[in-house]
Amino acid sequence: MKLLATMFFFCVATIAFGQKSELIIIDGFVLDARDSTAIASAIVTNVSKGLKITTKNNGYFFINAQKNDLISITSSGYKEYKFKAIPSLSGRIYLNPTDNDTEKPHLARDHEVVINRKILSPAPAPFPPAPAPLSPAQSESTYDFSPINENKFNIVCQEPLSTFSIDVDKASYSISRHFITSGRKPPIDSVRLEEFINYFPYDYQDPQQNRDIRIQTELTNCPWNKRALLLKIGLKSKKVSLKNGPANNVVFLIDISGSMDAKVKLPLAKKAYTLLLNKLRDDDFVSIVTYGGSSTNIVMEPTICSDRRYIAQQLQNLQPGGGTPGGPGIEVSYNLLKRNLSKFTNNRVIVATDGDFNMGTNSDSELQRMMESLRRNNIEITVMGFGIDNLKDNKLEIIADKGNGNYYHIDNVIEAKKVLVEEFRGTLITVAKDVKAQVEFNPSQVSSYRQIGYENRYMRDADFDDSKIDAGEMGSGH
């Protein structure tokens, strides 16, 4: 009842406010006219109303206005741009530098603007059509995603079993969000549906005391296919107490190569590790290993977490530069953990990288064989991807999947806090290894089915009972 009342309240408030003030929202991206790069912290002012905001790191802004309000956009080193607000105005605004008088700034708009589900024509000049976005081949982006082939319908009489490995990764959602907030359409292979679903929390009941996992199902009409039903099967793992659990023996493996020299990469990685450091217990141990240039270095031997100030200082001293010997970095980290390996400790490597392994072990097959060999050491791995334009998502997935680990994409401090603080137990502590799912459909009730997501986790039916076949891991509370 409270939820319904809240929703009703917001609807009424929005309608009444809109009728009274005729509010217009002006939004778009402020870009450099020379190379279309985003201009962060540009000042957008509604001169008529005295409102003022600044653009985000990707150049995005939105500001309230009324029709014909005067809007001004300024940024250090650029000429001021002014325009009058009109309904449905959105797009890209290009600012010229102060030393360039040859071009005038303009707001590039889409060819059609949707208002109240009606398509209207765009305003006339000075708003020329937006330039077509660059394809990955045309731009400087060198990101790489493994291809995804959508599952087709199976006839139950012929194939009653659907067998696959579970996967708790969530990177795809934040990767797609990063593309969208940067004003770009996510590549089709970057969208993994199971990771979109897993990204959000659900109110599943915890397993019973003597169980590690609890199964919960929901069946409803399919929103996009009236001839089908939609079945969701949820798994919930037990929560492990942090106070009574084993000590954590963790290696921070940090990519400090030249490709990490960006605000959303190494500086953000340092903040993420600092958040995790403050979450670890005083009796946990942390080591720091870096790779960059042509070498891998042990920056800090295992250090007890009660000395947080010293560990934090070692993180802040890191500087980017050089090539990316990622494979050797992983091997050094595992060897460092093996020195102090104990069945009474939770042993984990936590990697921060964009995945651009251009030195040493770098092919997909080499990485897979390396991780399959290393995972036998009772050491697990958490992979954190940073940045977009150089992201080797396919390699990071291999490292996590074949190394009994999990994979996240960190695009801002809020996401780092979500992964390393709010979901700390699930990120760090494994409850169940090699978890497989097998769903059997009754041909008297179901004619056909198709599995949504998990395309790259398909398994043969016979693999379900084969303990030698690797599968996914579930962390505490996943």
Short mmCIF file of C-alpha atoms in Angstrom, two decimals:
data_model
loop_
_atom_site.label_atom_id
_atom_site.label_comp_id
_atom_site.label_asym_id
_atom_site.label_seq_id
_atom_site.Cartn_x
_atom_site.Cartn_y
_atom_site.Cartn_z
CA MET A 1 0.00 0.00 0.00
CA LYS A 2 2.83 2.37 0.78
CA LEU A 3 4.42 1.73 -2.64
CA LEU A 4 1.15 2.45 -4.46
CA ALA A 5 0.60 5.62 -2.46
CA THR A 6 4.14 6.80 -3.20
CA MET A 7 3.80 6.15 -6.93
CA PHE A 8 0.44 7.93 -7.04
CA PHE A 9 1.87 10.86 -5.15
CA PHE A 10 4.73 11.33 -7.60
CA CYS A 11 2.39 11.10 -10.61
CA VAL A 12 0.06 13.73 -9.26
CA ALA A 13 2.95 15.98 -8.27
CA THR A 14 4.53 15.76 -11.70
CA ILE A 15 1.30 16.53 -13.57
CA ALA A 16 0.38 19.46 -11.35
CA PHE A 17 3.88 20.93 -11.51
CA GLY A 18 4.02 20.56 -15.28
CA GLN A 19 0.70 22.31 -15.79
CA LYS A 20 1.68 25.20 -13.55
CA SER A 21 5.18 26.01 -14.74
CA GLU A 22 5.50 24.51 -18.27
CA LEU A 23 8.89 23.13 -17.35
CA ILE A 24 11.39 22.35 -20.11
CA ILE A 25 14.45 20.16 -19.60
CA ILE A 26 17.44 21.08 -21.78
CA ASP A 27 20.07 18.34 -21.98
CA GLY A 28 22.97 17.26 -24.16
CA PHE A 29 26.73 16.92 -24.38
CA VAL A 30 29.27 19.78 -24.49
CA LEU A 31 32.13 18.86 -26.83
CA ASP A 32 35.28 20.41 -28.28
CA ALA A 33 34.59 21.55 -31.87
CA ARG A 34 38.08 20.46 -32.96
CA ASP A 35 37.99 16.77 -32.05
CA SER A 36 34.59 16.11 -30.44
CA THR A 37 36.13 15.28 -27.06
CA ALA A 38 34.00 15.89 -23.98
CA ILE A 39 34.42 19.13 -22.03
CA ALA A 40 34.06 18.41 -18.32
CA SER A 41 33.11 21.06 -15.76
CA ALA A 42 31.79 23.48 -18.38
CA ILE A 43 29.36 25.94 -16.77
CA VAL A 44 25.79 25.81 -18.09
CA THR A 45 23.69 28.75 -16.87
CA ASN A 46 20.01 29.54 -17.24
CA VAL A 47 20.55 33.29 -17.27
CA SER A 48 16.83 34.03 -17.10
CA LYS A 49 16.30 31.95 -13.96
CA GLY A 50 19.70 32.27 -12.31
CA LEU A 51 20.25 28.47 -12.38
CA LYS A 52 23.79 27.11 -12.84
CA ILE A 53 25.20 23.56 -13.24
CA THR A 54 28.44 22.01 -14.55
CA THR A 55 28.91 19.26 -17.11
CA LYS A 56 29.96 15.79 -16.03
CA ASN A 57 33.20 14.05 -17.06
CA ASN A 58 31.58 12.89 -20.30
CA GLY A 59 30.36 16.44 -21.07
CA TYR A 60 26.73 15.65 -20.26
CA PHE A 61 24.40 18.21 -18.67
CA PHE A 62 20.73 18.86 -18.07
CA ILE A 63 19.12 22.03 -16.76
CA ASN A 64 15.54 23.20 -16.12
CA ALA A 65 14.14 26.06 -18.15
CA GLN A 66 11.02 27.62 -19.64
CA LYS A 67 10.46 28.52 -23.25
CA ASN A 68 12.74 31.36 -24.47
CA ASP A 69 14.92 31.32 -21.34
CA LEU A 70 18.47 32.42 -22.20
CA ILE A 71 21.00 29.58 -21.77
CA SER A 72 24.74 30.27 -21.63
CA ILE A 73 27.58 27.75 -21.80
CA THR A 74 31.13 28.73 -20.84
CA SER A 75 34.39 26.93 -20.22
CA SER A 76 37.94 28.10 -19.71
CA GLY A 77 39.73 28.35 -23.06
CA TYR A 78 36.50 28.33 -25.08
CA LYS A 79 34.17 30.99 -26.45
CA GLU A 80 30.84 31.47 -24.72
CA TYR A 81 27.79 30.03 -26.47
CA LYS A 82 24.26 31.34 -25.92
CA PHE A 83 20.89 30.11 -27.16
CA LYS A 84 17.21 30.33 -26.24
CA ALA A 85 15.40 27.35 -24.74
CA ILE A 86 12.71 25.64 -26.78
CA PRO A 87 10.79 22.42 -25.98
CA SER A 88 12.53 19.09 -26.74
CA LEU A 89 15.93 20.72 -27.28
CA SER A 90 18.72 18.17 -26.84
CA GLY A 91 21.87 17.11 -28.63
CA ARG A 92 25.56 17.97 -28.87
CA ILE A 93 26.95 21.45 -28.32
CA TYR A 94 30.35 22.17 -29.85
CA LEU A 95 32.48 24.95 -28.34
CA ASN A 96 35.27 26.63 -30.26
CA PRO A 97 38.53 27.54 -28.53
CA THR A 98 39.14 31.25 -27.94
CA ASP A 99 41.93 31.33 -30.54
CA ASN A 100 39.75 29.93 -33.34
CA ASP A 101 37.45 32.38 -35.12
CA THR A 102 36.81 30.28 -38.20
CA GLU A 103 33.92 28.20 -36.90
CA LYS A 104 30.84 29.03 -34.89
CA PRO A 105 29.65 26.72 -32.14
CA HIS A 106 26.43 24.91 -32.78
CA LEU A 107 24.02 22.47 -31.21
CA ALA A 108 23.81 19.34 -33.33
CA ARG A 109 20.46 17.61 -33.01
CA ASP A 110 19.00 14.32 -34.08
CA HIS A 111 16.88 14.40 -37.23
CA GLU A 112 13.76 13.62 -35.21
CA VAL A 113 12.80 14.46 -31.64
CA VAL A 114 10.19 12.44 -29.76
CA ILE A 115 7.75 14.38 -27.57
CA ASN A 116 4.80 12.65 -25.88
CA ARG A 117 5.19 9.75 -28.33
CA LYS A 118 4.66 12.06 -31.31
CA ILE A 119 7.48 12.66 -33.79
CA LEU A 120 8.10 16.30 -34.55
CA SER A 121 10.46 17.95 -37.00
CA PRO A 122 13.64 19.45 -35.59
CA ALA A 123 14.13 23.17 -35.28
CA PRO A 124 15.67 25.02 -38.24
CA ALA A 125 19.21 26.42 -38.33
CA PRO A 126 21.37 27.22 -36.37
CA PHE A 127 20.96 23.58 -35.37
CA PRO A 128 22.46 21.50 -38.23
CA PRO A 129 22.14 17.67 -38.21
CA ALA A 130 24.48 15.80 -35.90
CA PRO A 131 27.44 14.09 -37.53
CA ALA A 132 27.10 10.30 -37.73
CA PRO A 133 28.81 8.56 -34.81
CA LEU A 134 32.07 6.85 -35.58
CA SER A 135 32.08 3.08 -35.85
CA PRO A 136 34.66 1.20 -33.74
CA ALA A 137 36.75 0.74 -36.87
CA GLN A 138 36.75 4.48 -37.58
CA SER A 139 37.37 5.67 -34.03
CA GLU A 140 40.40 5.26 -31.80
CA SER A 141 38.57 2.72 -29.63
CA THR A 142 40.20 -0.71 -29.53
CA TYR A 143 37.79 -2.50 -27.19
CA ASP A 144 37.15 -6.19 -27.82
CA PHE A 145 34.17 -8.39 -26.90
CA SER A 146 33.59 -12.07 -27.59
CA PRO A 147 30.69 -12.69 -30.00
CA ILE A 148 27.30 -13.65 -28.53
CA ASN A 149 24.95 -15.88 -30.51
CA GLU A 150 21.42 -15.72 -29.12
CA ASN A 151 19.87 -19.03 -28.06
CA LYS A 152 17.12 -20.44 -30.28
CA PHE A 153 14.00 -22.38 -29.30
CA ASN A 154 14.46 -26.09 -28.59
CA ILE A 155 11.73 -28.70 -29.04
CA VAL A 156 11.13 -30.36 -25.67
CA CYS A 157 10.40 -33.79 -27.18
CA GLN A 158 13.86 -33.73 -28.73
CA GLU A 159 15.87 -31.75 -26.13
CA PRO A 160 14.13 -31.72 -22.73
CA LEU A 161 17.27 -30.66 -20.82
CA SER A 162 18.86 -27.23 -20.62
CA THR A 163 22.32 -27.52 -19.04
CA PHE A 164 24.72 -24.67 -18.31
CA SER A 165 27.21 -23.28 -15.83
CA ILE A 166 26.00 -20.49 -13.55
CA ASP A 167 27.76 -17.13 -13.64
CA VAL A 168 27.50 -14.27 -11.15
CA ASP A 169 29.44 -11.70 -13.20
CA LYS A 170 27.89 -8.24 -13.55
CA ALA A 171 30.38 -6.38 -15.74
CA SER A 172 28.15 -6.13 -18.80
CA TYR A 173 25.62 -3.82 -17.13
CA SER A 174 28.15 -1.19 -16.00
CA ILE A 175 30.00 -1.45 -19.35
CA SER A 176 26.78 -0.68 -21.23
CA ARG A 177 25.98 2.11 -18.78
CA HIS A 178 29.43 3.60 -19.41
CA PHE A 179 28.83 3.60 -23.18
CA ILE A 180 25.41 5.21 -22.81
CA THR A 181 26.53 7.95 -20.42
CA SER A 182 29.38 8.65 -22.85
CA GLY A 183 26.81 9.26 -25.58
CA ARG A 184 27.56 6.03 -27.44
CA LYS A 185 25.55 2.94 -28.29
CA PRO A 186 26.91 -0.21 -26.60
CA PRO A 187 28.32 -2.79 -29.06
CA ILE A 188 25.88 -5.67 -29.44
CA ASP A 189 28.35 -8.22 -28.03
CA SER A 190 28.87 -6.16 -24.88
CA VAL A 191 25.29 -6.87 -23.77
CA ARG A 192 25.12 -10.13 -21.80
CA LEU A 193 21.57 -10.49 -20.53
CA GLU A 194 22.38 -12.67 -17.51
CA GLU A 195 24.74 -9.98 -16.21
CA PHE A 196 22.03 -7.34 -16.57
CA ILE A 197 19.69 -9.53 -14.51
CA ASN A 198 22.34 -10.40 -11.91
CA TYR A 199 23.33 -6.76 -11.45
CA PHE A 200 20.28 -5.99 -9.31
CA PRO A 201 19.45 -7.33 -5.83
CA TYR A 202 16.41 -9.55 -5.29
CA ASP A 203 14.44 -10.33 -2.16
CA TYR A 204 15.23 -14.05 -2.23
CA GLN A 205 15.04 -16.04 0.98
CA ASP A 206 18.30 -17.30 2.47
CA PRO A 207 19.04 -21.03 2.31
CA GLN A 208 18.13 -23.19 5.29
CA GLN A 209 20.87 -23.69 7.86
CA ASN A 210 22.06 -27.02 6.45
CA ARG A 211 22.03 -25.86 2.82
CA ASP A 212 24.42 -23.74 0.77
CA ILE A 213 21.96 -22.68 -1.96
CA ARG A 214 18.21 -22.11 -2.18
CA ILE A 215 16.19 -22.24 -5.42
CA GLN A 216 13.27 -19.89 -6.05
CA THR A 217 11.16 -19.66 -9.20
CA GLU A 218 8.69 -17.25 -10.76
CA LEU A 219 6.44 -17.76 -13.79
CA THR A 220 4.61 -14.99 -15.63
CA ASN A 221 3.37 -13.96 -19.06
CA CYS A 222 6.17 -13.00 -21.41
CA PRO A 223 6.01 -9.20 -22.00
CA TRP A 224 7.26 -9.37 -25.60
CA ASN A 225 5.69 -12.65 -26.79
CA LYS A 226 2.02 -13.27 -25.99
CA ARG A 227 2.33 -16.93 -27.02
CA ALA A 228 5.00 -17.64 -24.39
CA LEU A 229 5.53 -17.67 -20.64
CA LEU A 230 8.61 -16.31 -18.90
CA LEU A 231 10.27 -18.46 -16.23
CA LYS A 232 12.87 -17.04 -13.86
CA ILE A 233 14.92 -19.38 -11.69
CA GLY A 234 16.79 -17.68 -8.87
CA LEU A 235 19.61 -19.13 -6.79
CA LYS A 236 20.59 -17.65 -3.42
CA SER A 237 23.77 -18.71 -1.60
CA LYS A 238 24.23 -18.62 2.14
CA LYS A 239 25.88 -15.67 3.88
CA VAL A 240 29.16 -16.32 5.64
CA SER A 241 30.01 -14.42 8.81
CA LEU A 242 32.98 -12.11 8.31
CA LYS A 243 33.88 -12.00 12.01
CA ASN A 244 34.32 -15.75 12.40
CA GLY A 245 35.60 -16.51 8.92
CA PRO A 246 39.18 -17.25 7.92
CA ALA A 247 41.73 -14.47 7.54
CA ASN A 248 42.01 -12.96 4.07
CA ASN A 249 45.31 -13.23 2.21
CA VAL A 250 44.93 -10.86 -0.74
CA VAL A 251 47.15 -9.61 -3.56
CA PHE A 252 46.29 -6.30 -5.21
CA LEU A 253 47.50 -6.90 -8.79
CA ILE A 254 47.53 -3.52 -10.53
CA ASP A 255 48.06 -2.73 -14.20
CA ILE A 256 50.19 0.44 -14.32
CA SER A 257 50.92 0.30 -18.05
CA GLY A 258 50.53 3.32 -20.31
CA SER A 259 47.00 2.34 -21.33
CA MET A 260 45.88 2.88 -17.70
CA ASP A 261 46.81 6.57 -17.83
CA ALA A 262 43.25 7.95 -17.71
CA LYS A 263 41.04 9.37 -14.98
CA VAL A 264 38.63 6.40 -15.11
CA LYS A 265 41.47 3.86 -14.96
CA LEU A 266 44.45 3.94 -12.58
CA PRO A 267 43.25 6.86 -10.38
CA LEU A 268 39.85 5.18 -10.05
CA ALA A 269 41.52 1.83 -9.34
CA LYS A 270 43.46 3.40 -6.46
CA LYS A 271 40.20 4.67 -4.96
CA ALA A 272 38.61 1.23 -5.38
CA TYR A 273 41.47 -0.53 -3.59
CA THR A 274 41.36 2.03 -0.80
CA LEU A 275 37.66 1.30 -0.26
CA LEU A 276 38.44 -2.42 -0.05
CA LEU A 277 41.40 -1.80 2.25
CA ASN A 278 39.15 -0.01 4.74
CA LYS A 279 36.73 -2.96 4.64
CA LEU A 280 39.33 -5.65 5.39
CA ARG A 281 39.95 -6.73 8.98
CA ASP A 282 43.04 -5.72 10.92
CA ASP A 283 44.37 -9.30 10.87
CA ASP A 284 44.03 -9.70 7.09
CA PHE A 285 47.09 -9.50 4.84
CA VAL A 286 47.58 -7.49 1.64
CA SER A 287 50.37 -7.56 -0.95
CA ILE A 288 50.78 -5.25 -3.95
CA VAL A 289 52.07 -6.43 -7.33
CA THR A 290 52.26 -4.19 -10.40
CA TYR A 291 52.99 -4.77 -14.05
CA GLY A 292 53.94 -2.13 -16.59
CA GLY A 293 56.76 -1.41 -18.97
CA SER A 294 58.58 -4.69 -19.47
CA SER A 295 58.52 -5.88 -15.87
CA THR A 296 56.40 -7.17 -13.03
CA ASN A 297 57.26 -5.84 -9.56
CA ILE A 298 56.35 -6.83 -6.03
CA VAL A 299 55.79 -3.34 -4.66
CA MET A 300 54.80 -4.55 -1.21
CA GLU A 301 55.29 -7.94 0.45
CA PRO A 302 52.42 -9.32 2.58
CA THR A 303 51.53 -6.59 5.08
CA ILE A 304 49.01 -6.80 7.91
CA CYS A 305 45.99 -4.56 7.29
CA SER A 306 46.28 -2.84 10.65
CA ASP A 307 49.02 -0.80 8.93
CA ARG A 308 46.50 0.77 6.53
CA ARG A 309 48.26 4.11 6.25
CA TYR A 310 51.43 2.48 4.88
CA ILE A 311 49.46 0.31 2.43
CA ALA A 312 47.44 3.29 1.21
CA GLN A 313 50.63 5.28 0.63
CA GLN A 314 52.05 2.47 -1.54
CA LEU A 315 48.91 2.63 -3.66
CA GLN A 316 49.10 6.40 -4.09
CA ASN A 317 52.74 6.22 -5.22
CA LEU A 318 51.91 4.18 -8.34
CA GLN A 319 52.38 5.90 -11.72
CA PRO A 320 51.42 4.59 -15.20
CA GLY A 321 53.74 3.93 -18.15
CA GLY A 322 54.98 1.31 -20.60
CA GLY A 323 53.65 -1.98 -21.98
CA THR A 324 51.33 -4.55 -20.44
CA PRO A 325 52.84 -7.89 -19.33
CA GLY A 326 49.57 -9.02 -17.71
CA GLY A 327 50.19 -12.77 -17.86
CA PRO A 328 53.48 -12.65 -15.92
CA GLY A 329 51.81 -10.32 -13.42
CA ILE A 330 49.14 -12.92 -12.66
CA GLU A 331 51.74 -15.69 -12.28
CA VAL A 332 53.88 -13.61 -9.89
CA SER A 333 50.78 -12.84 -7.79
CA TYR A 334 49.83 -16.51 -7.49
CA ASN A 335 53.39 -17.44 -6.55
CA LEU A 336 53.42 -14.72 -3.89
CA LEU A 337 50.22 -16.11 -2.35
CA LYS A 338 51.54 -19.68 -2.49
CA ARG A 339 54.38 -18.71 -0.13
CA ASN A 340 51.85 -18.13 2.64
CA LEU A 341 49.18 -20.52 1.40
CA SER A 342 47.06 -22.10 4.09
CA LYS A 343 43.75 -23.93 4.17
CA PHE A 344 42.85 -21.59 7.03
CA THR A 345 43.07 -18.45 4.86
CA ASN A 346 40.93 -17.07 2.07
CA ASN A 347 43.43 -16.60 -0.77
CA ARG A 348 42.54 -14.25 -3.61
CA VAL A 349 44.12 -12.13 -6.32
CA ILE A 350 42.22 -8.90 -7.09
CA VAL A 351 43.17 -7.48 -10.49
CA ALA A 352 42.65 -3.93 -11.77
CA THR A 353 43.24 -3.59 -15.52
CA ASP A 354 41.75 -2.68 -18.88
CA GLY A 355 42.84 -6.10 -20.16
CA ASP A 356 45.23 -4.86 -22.85
CA PHE A 357 47.77 -7.68 -22.49
CA ASN A 358 50.30 -6.83 -25.20
CA MET A 359 53.39 -8.51 -23.71
CA GLY A 360 54.07 -12.06 -22.56
CA THR A 361 51.03 -14.35 -22.33
CA ASN A 362 48.40 -12.54 -24.36
CA SER A 363 46.38 -14.83 -26.65
CA ASP A 364 43.00 -16.14 -25.50
CA SER A 365 44.14 -19.76 -25.62
CA GLU A 366 47.33 -19.02 -23.66
CA LEU A 367 45.39 -17.15 -20.98
CA GLN A 368 42.88 -19.97 -20.68
CA ARG A 369 45.55 -22.64 -20.23
CA MET A 370 47.42 -20.48 -17.73
CA MET A 371 44.32 -19.87 -15.59
CA GLU A 372 43.28 -23.55 -15.73
CA SER A 373 46.71 -24.43 -14.36
CA LEU A 374 46.77 -21.72 -11.67
CA ARG A 375 43.29 -22.41 -10.29
CA ARG A 376 44.50 -25.74 -8.87
CA ASN A 377 46.34 -23.85 -6.13
CA ASN A 378 43.20 -23.11 -4.05
CA ILE A 379 43.56 -19.47 -5.04
CA GLU A 380 40.70 -17.50 -6.54
CA ILE A 381 40.61 -14.30 -8.53
CA THR A 382 38.48 -11.18 -8.83
CA VAL A 383 38.86 -9.17 -12.03
CA MET A 384 37.98 -5.47 -12.14
CA GLY A 385 37.93 -3.89 -15.59
CA PHE A 386 38.45 -0.14 -15.98
CA GLY A 387 37.77 2.18 -18.91
CA ILE A 388 36.10 1.48 -22.24
CA ASP A 389 38.15 2.57 -25.24
CA ASN A 390 40.91 0.02 -24.69
CA LEU A 391 38.90 -2.59 -22.75
CA LYS A 392 39.69 -6.22 -23.64
CA ASP A 393 36.51 -7.63 -22.17
CA ASN A 394 37.01 -11.01 -23.84
CA LYS A 395 40.33 -11.56 -22.04
CA LEU A 396 39.01 -10.43 -18.66
CA GLU A 397 36.09 -12.86 -18.98
CA ILE A 398 38.50 -15.72 -19.68
CA ILE A 399 40.66 -14.87 -16.66
CA ALA A 400 37.65 -14.77 -14.33
CA ASP A 401 35.79 -17.76 -15.77
CA LYS A 402 38.78 -20.09 -16.01
CA GLY A 403 40.35 -18.87 -12.76
CA ASN A 404 37.37 -19.67 -10.51
CA GLY A 405 36.63 -15.99 -10.11
CA ASN A 406 34.24 -13.18 -10.84
CA TYR A 407 34.37 -10.18 -13.16
CA TYR A 408 33.16 -6.64 -12.62
CA HIS A 409 33.51 -3.39 -14.52
CA ILE A 410 34.19 -0.30 -12.40
CA ASP A 411 33.11 2.89 -14.15
CA ASN A 412 32.86 5.21 -11.13
CA VAL A 413 33.40 5.38 -7.37
CA ILE A 414 29.78 4.43 -6.69
CA GLU A 415 30.26 1.16 -8.60
CA ALA A 416 33.53 0.51 -6.73
CA LYS A 417 31.69 0.96 -3.44
CA LYS A 418 28.90 -1.38 -4.58
CA VAL A 419 31.33 -4.17 -5.54
CA LEU A 420 33.96 -3.84 -2.81
CA VAL A 421 31.95 -2.55 0.16
CA GLU A 422 28.24 -3.29 -0.17
CA GLU A 423 28.80 -6.69 -1.84
CA PHE A 424 32.09 -7.31 -0.06
CA ARG A 425 31.30 -10.83 1.14
CA GLY A 426 30.19 -12.06 -2.26
CA THR A 427 33.21 -10.51 -3.97
CA LEU A 428 35.75 -11.98 -1.58
CA ILE A 429 34.37 -15.24 -0.14
CA THR A 430 33.36 -18.26 -2.25
CA VAL A 431 30.57 -20.48 -0.91
CA ALA A 432 30.05 -22.95 -3.76
CA LYS A 433 32.41 -24.01 -6.55
CA ASP A 434 31.62 -25.47 -9.96
CA VAL A 435 27.90 -24.75 -9.76
CA LYS A 436 25.93 -26.16 -12.70
CA ALA A 437 22.24 -25.91 -13.56
CA GLN A 438 20.12 -28.44 -15.40
CA VAL A 439 16.46 -27.72 -16.09
CA GLU A 440 14.23 -30.51 -17.39
CA PHE A 441 11.01 -29.58 -19.19
CA ASN A 442 7.94 -31.84 -19.26
CA PRO A 443 6.82 -32.40 -22.90
CA SER A 444 3.22 -32.82 -21.77
CA GLN A 445 3.26 -29.25 -20.44
CA VAL A 446 5.87 -27.42 -22.54
CA SER A 447 6.30 -27.66 -26.31
CA SER A 448 9.50 -25.62 -26.69
CA TYR A 449 11.83 -23.35 -24.71
CA ARG A 450 14.77 -21.06 -25.17
CA GLN A 451 17.30 -19.99 -22.61
CA ILE A 452 17.72 -16.23 -22.18
CA GLY A 453 21.34 -15.30 -21.54
CA TYR A 454 24.22 -17.58 -20.52
CA GLU A 455 25.01 -18.19 -24.19
CA ASN A 456 28.71 -18.66 -23.45
CA ARG A 457 27.99 -20.97 -20.50
CA TYR A 458 26.34 -23.79 -22.45
CA MET A 459 27.25 -27.33 -21.33
CA ARG A 460 26.55 -30.79 -22.70
CA ASP A 461 23.91 -32.66 -20.70
CA ALA A 462 26.47 -35.32 -19.79
CA ASP A 463 28.74 -32.64 -18.24
CA PHE A 464 26.24 -32.04 -15.44
CA ASP A 465 27.34 -35.13 -13.50
CA ASP A 466 31.02 -34.91 -14.44
CA SER A 467 32.94 -33.46 -11.48
CA LYS A 468 35.96 -32.78 -13.70
CA ILE A 469 34.08 -30.20 -15.78
CA ASP A 470 34.69 -26.64 -14.58
CA ALA A 471 31.73 -24.35 -13.86
CA GLY A 472 30.96 -21.08 -12.10
CA GLU A 473 31.38 -20.05 -8.47
CA MET A 474 28.93 -18.42 -6.08
CA GLY A 475 30.10 -16.03 -3.40
CA SER A 476 28.63 -15.38 0.00
CA GLY A 477 25.08 -14.04 -0.40
CA HIS A 478 25.12 -14.13 -4.23
#
